[in-house]
Short mmCIF file of C-alpha atoms in Angstrom, two decimals:
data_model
loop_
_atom_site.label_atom_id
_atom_site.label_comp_id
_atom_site.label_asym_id
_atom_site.label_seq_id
_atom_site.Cartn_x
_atom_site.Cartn_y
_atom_site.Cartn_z
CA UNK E 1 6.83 -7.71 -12.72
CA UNK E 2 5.12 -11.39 -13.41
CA UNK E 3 1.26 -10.88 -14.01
CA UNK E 4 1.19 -13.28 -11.15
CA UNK E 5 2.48 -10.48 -8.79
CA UNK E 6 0.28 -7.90 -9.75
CA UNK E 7 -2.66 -10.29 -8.76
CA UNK E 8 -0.76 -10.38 -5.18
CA UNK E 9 -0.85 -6.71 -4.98
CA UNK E 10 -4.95 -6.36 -6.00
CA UNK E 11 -6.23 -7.36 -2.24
CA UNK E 12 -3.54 -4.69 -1.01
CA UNK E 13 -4.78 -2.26 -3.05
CA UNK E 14 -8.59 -2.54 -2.15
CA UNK E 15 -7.54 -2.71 1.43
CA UNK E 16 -5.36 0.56 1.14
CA UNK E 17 -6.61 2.55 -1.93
CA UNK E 18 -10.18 2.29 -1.97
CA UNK E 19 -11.36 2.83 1.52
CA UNK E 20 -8.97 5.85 2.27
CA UNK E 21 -9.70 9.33 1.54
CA UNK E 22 -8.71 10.44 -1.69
CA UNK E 23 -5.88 12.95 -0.75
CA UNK E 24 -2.09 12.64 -1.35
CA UNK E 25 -1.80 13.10 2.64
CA UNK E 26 -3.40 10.23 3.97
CA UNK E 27 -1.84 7.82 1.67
CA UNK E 28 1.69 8.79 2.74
CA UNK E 29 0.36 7.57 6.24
CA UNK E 30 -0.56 3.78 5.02
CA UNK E 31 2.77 3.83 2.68
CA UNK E 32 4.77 4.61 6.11
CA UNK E 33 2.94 2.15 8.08
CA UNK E 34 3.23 -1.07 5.07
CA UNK E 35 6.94 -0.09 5.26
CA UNK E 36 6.28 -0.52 8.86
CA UNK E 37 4.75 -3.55 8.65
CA UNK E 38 6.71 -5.22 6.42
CA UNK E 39 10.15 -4.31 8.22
CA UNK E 40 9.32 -4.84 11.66
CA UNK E 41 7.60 -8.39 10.62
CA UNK E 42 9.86 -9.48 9.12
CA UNK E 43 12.86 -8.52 11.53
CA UNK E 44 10.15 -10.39 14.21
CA UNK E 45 9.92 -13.81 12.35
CA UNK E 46 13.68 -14.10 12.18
CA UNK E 47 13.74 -13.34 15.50
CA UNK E 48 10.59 -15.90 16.73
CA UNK E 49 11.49 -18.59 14.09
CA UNK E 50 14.71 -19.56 16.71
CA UNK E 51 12.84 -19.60 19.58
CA UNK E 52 9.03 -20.80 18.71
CA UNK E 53 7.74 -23.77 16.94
CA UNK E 54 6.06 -22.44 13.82
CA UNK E 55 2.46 -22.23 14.80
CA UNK E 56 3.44 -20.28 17.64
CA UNK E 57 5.82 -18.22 15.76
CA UNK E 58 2.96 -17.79 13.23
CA UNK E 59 0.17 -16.69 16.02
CA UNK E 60 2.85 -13.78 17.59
CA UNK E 61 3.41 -12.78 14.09
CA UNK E 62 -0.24 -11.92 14.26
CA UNK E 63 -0.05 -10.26 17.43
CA UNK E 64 2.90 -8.20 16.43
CA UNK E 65 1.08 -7.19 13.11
CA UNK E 66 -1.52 -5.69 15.54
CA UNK E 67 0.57 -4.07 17.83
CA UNK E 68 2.36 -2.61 14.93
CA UNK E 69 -0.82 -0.82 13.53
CA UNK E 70 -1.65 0.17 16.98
CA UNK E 71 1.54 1.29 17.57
CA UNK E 72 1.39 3.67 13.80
CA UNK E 73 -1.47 4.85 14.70
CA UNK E 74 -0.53 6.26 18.08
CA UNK E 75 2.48 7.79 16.81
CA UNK E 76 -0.27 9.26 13.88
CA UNK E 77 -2.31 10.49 16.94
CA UNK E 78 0.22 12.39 18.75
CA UNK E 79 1.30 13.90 15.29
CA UNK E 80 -2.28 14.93 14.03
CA UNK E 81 -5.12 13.54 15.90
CA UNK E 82 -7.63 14.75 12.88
CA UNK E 83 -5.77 12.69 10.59
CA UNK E 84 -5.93 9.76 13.01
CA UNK E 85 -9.72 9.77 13.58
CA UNK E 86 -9.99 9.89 9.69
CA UNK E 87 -8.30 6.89 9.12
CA UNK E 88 -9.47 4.86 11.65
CA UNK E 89 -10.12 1.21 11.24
CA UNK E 90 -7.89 1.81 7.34
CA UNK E 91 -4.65 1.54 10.38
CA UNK E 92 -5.88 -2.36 10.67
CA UNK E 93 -6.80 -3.39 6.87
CA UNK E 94 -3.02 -3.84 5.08
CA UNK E 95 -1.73 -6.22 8.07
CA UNK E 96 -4.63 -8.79 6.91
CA UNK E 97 -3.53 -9.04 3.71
CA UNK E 98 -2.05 -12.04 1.86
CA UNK E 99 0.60 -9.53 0.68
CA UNK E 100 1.76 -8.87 4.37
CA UNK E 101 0.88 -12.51 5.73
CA UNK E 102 2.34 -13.93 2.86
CA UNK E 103 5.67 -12.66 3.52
CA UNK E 104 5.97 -13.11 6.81
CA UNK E 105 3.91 -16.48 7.22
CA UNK E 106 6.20 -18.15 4.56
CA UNK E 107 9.06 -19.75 5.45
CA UNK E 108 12.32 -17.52 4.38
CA UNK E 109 14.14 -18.93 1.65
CA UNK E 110 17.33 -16.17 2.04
CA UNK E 111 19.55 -15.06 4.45
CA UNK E 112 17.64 -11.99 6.59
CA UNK E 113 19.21 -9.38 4.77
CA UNK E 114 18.28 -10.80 1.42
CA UNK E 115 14.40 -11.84 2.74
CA UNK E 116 14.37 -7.90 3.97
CA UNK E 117 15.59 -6.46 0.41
CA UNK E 118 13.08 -8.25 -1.41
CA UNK E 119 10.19 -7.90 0.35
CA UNK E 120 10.99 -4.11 0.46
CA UNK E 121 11.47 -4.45 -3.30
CA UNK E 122 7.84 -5.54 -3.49
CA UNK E 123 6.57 -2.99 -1.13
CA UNK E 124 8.01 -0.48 -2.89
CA UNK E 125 7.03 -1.57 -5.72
CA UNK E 126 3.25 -1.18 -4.98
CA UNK E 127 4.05 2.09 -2.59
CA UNK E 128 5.42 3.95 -6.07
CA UNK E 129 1.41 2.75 -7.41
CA UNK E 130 0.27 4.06 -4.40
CA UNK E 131 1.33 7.74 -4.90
CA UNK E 132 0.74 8.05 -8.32
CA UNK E 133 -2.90 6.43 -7.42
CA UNK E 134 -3.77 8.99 -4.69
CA UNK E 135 -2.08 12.00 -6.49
CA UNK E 136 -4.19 11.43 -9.19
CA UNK E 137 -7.14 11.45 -6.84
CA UNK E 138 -5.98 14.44 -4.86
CA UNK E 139 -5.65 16.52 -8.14
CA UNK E 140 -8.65 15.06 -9.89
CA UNK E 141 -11.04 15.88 -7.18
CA UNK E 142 -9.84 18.25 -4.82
CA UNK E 143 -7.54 20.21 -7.60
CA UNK E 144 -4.92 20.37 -5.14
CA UNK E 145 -1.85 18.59 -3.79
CA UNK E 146 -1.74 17.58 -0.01
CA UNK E 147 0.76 16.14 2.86
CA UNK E 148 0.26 15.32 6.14
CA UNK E 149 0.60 18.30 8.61
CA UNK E 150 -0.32 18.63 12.66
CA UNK E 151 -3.26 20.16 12.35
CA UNK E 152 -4.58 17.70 9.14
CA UNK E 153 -3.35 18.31 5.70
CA UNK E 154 -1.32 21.06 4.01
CA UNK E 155 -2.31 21.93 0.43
CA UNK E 156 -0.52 22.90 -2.06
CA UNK E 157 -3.59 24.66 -4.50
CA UNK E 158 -3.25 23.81 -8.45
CA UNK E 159 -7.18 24.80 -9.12
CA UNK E 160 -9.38 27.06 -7.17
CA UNK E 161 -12.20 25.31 -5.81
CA UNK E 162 -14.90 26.82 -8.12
CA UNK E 163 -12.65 25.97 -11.36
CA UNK E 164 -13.23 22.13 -10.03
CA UNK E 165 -15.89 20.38 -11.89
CA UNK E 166 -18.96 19.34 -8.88
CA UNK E 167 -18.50 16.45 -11.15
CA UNK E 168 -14.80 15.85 -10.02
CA UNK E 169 -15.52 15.15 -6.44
CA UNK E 170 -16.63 11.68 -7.78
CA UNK E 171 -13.17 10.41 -7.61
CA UNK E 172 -12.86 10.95 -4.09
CA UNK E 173 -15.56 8.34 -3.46
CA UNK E 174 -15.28 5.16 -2.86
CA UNK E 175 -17.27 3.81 -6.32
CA UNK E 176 -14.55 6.38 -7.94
CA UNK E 177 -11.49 4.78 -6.60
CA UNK E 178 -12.82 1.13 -7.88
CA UNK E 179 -13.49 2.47 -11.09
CA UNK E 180 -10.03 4.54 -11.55
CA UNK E 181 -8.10 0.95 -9.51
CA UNK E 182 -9.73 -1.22 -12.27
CA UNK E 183 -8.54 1.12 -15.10
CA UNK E 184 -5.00 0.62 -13.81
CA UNK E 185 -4.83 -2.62 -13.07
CA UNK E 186 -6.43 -3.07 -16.90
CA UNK E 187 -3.70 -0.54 -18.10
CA UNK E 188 -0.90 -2.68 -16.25
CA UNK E 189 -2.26 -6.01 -17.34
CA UNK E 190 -2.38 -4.94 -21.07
CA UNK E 191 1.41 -3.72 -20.94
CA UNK E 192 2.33 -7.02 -19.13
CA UNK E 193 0.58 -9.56 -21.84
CA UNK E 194 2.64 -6.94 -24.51
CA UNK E 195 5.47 -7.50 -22.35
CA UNK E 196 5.12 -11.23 -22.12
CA UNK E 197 4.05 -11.46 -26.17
CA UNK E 198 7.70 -10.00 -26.91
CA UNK E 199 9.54 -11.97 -24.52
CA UNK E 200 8.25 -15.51 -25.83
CA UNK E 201 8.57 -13.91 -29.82
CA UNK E 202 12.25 -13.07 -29.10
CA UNK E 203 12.72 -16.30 -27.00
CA UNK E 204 11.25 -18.45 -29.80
CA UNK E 205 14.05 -16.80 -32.24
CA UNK E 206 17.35 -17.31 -30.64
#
């Protein structure tokens, strides 16, 4: 990973990380629905880029972006309604993102199958960052580990709730998942400039 593709991933992350609850639970939701997003866009702009001039293929991508997140949502609803109203308006946030527009407002450069491997690439990429980001939240604040069940969340209980710090529950905030995001991005930053420092020394030497 280029430093230049972490910054691609930072508007993603306040639209996903930072304005979702803190558990495990709901972030396996927005992973499934930017897998969502991703796939059925770009299966959409191969299939509107024979048909449509491109700002008319660009304006249905839009629409289908929408209909996607409506459509993840229902499908949330029907599984758990509680976790549906929770999330609410977090369903629409990841489709306006330069990370989603980008890839599907950009012309392809690759055959489908190639243009659909990458951009999964990426989205995994970030989706791995994603669990680790609200697993750390989930055990930091709530001591516990949680998944997405019909009736809300199932936990899986490391620390009973009076061994949790009152302190802890800052992490579940919003101010807590800014603070823990920009630790992380530092973290990933500093071991990309290493990363970049060795490259150049070793390149310089041959």
């Amino acid at each position: 990973m280029k430093k230049n593709e972490l910054r691609a991933y930072i508007p993603l992350s306040l639209a996903m990380l930072v304005p979702v609850p803190g558990r495990l639970a709901y972030g396996l939701v927005m992973i499934f629905l930017l897998f969502s997003l991703i796939t059925l866009g770009t299966l959409f702009r191969e299939f509107a880029s024979k048909f449509f001039d491109d700002d008319l293929k660009n304006a249905l991508i839009a629409v289908v972006l929408v209909s996607v997140c409506i459509l993840v949502k229902q499908l949330v609803t029907l599984f758990s309604p509680l976790t549906a109203l929770v999330l609410g308006i977090s369903f629409f946030m990841p489709g306006m993102t330069p990370f989603v527009l980008g890839n599907l407002f950009l012309k392809p450069q690759a055959p489908l199958g190639a243009e659909l491997k990458s951009s999964l690439a990426s989205c995994g990429i970030f989706s791995a960052f994603a669990l680790l980001f609200f697993l750390a939240r989930d055990i930091l604040a709530y001591g516990a580990i949680s998944f997405p069940s019909s009736p809300g969340i199932f936990e899986i209980r490391l620390l009973a709730p009076h061994h949790i710090p009152q302190a802890a529950f800052f992490w579940a905030s919003v101010p807590g998942a800014i603070i823990l995001l920009v630790l992380c991005y530092a973290a990933v930053s500093a071991v990309l400039d290493k990363l970049e420092i060795i490259e150049t020394s070793e390149a310089a030497y041959r």
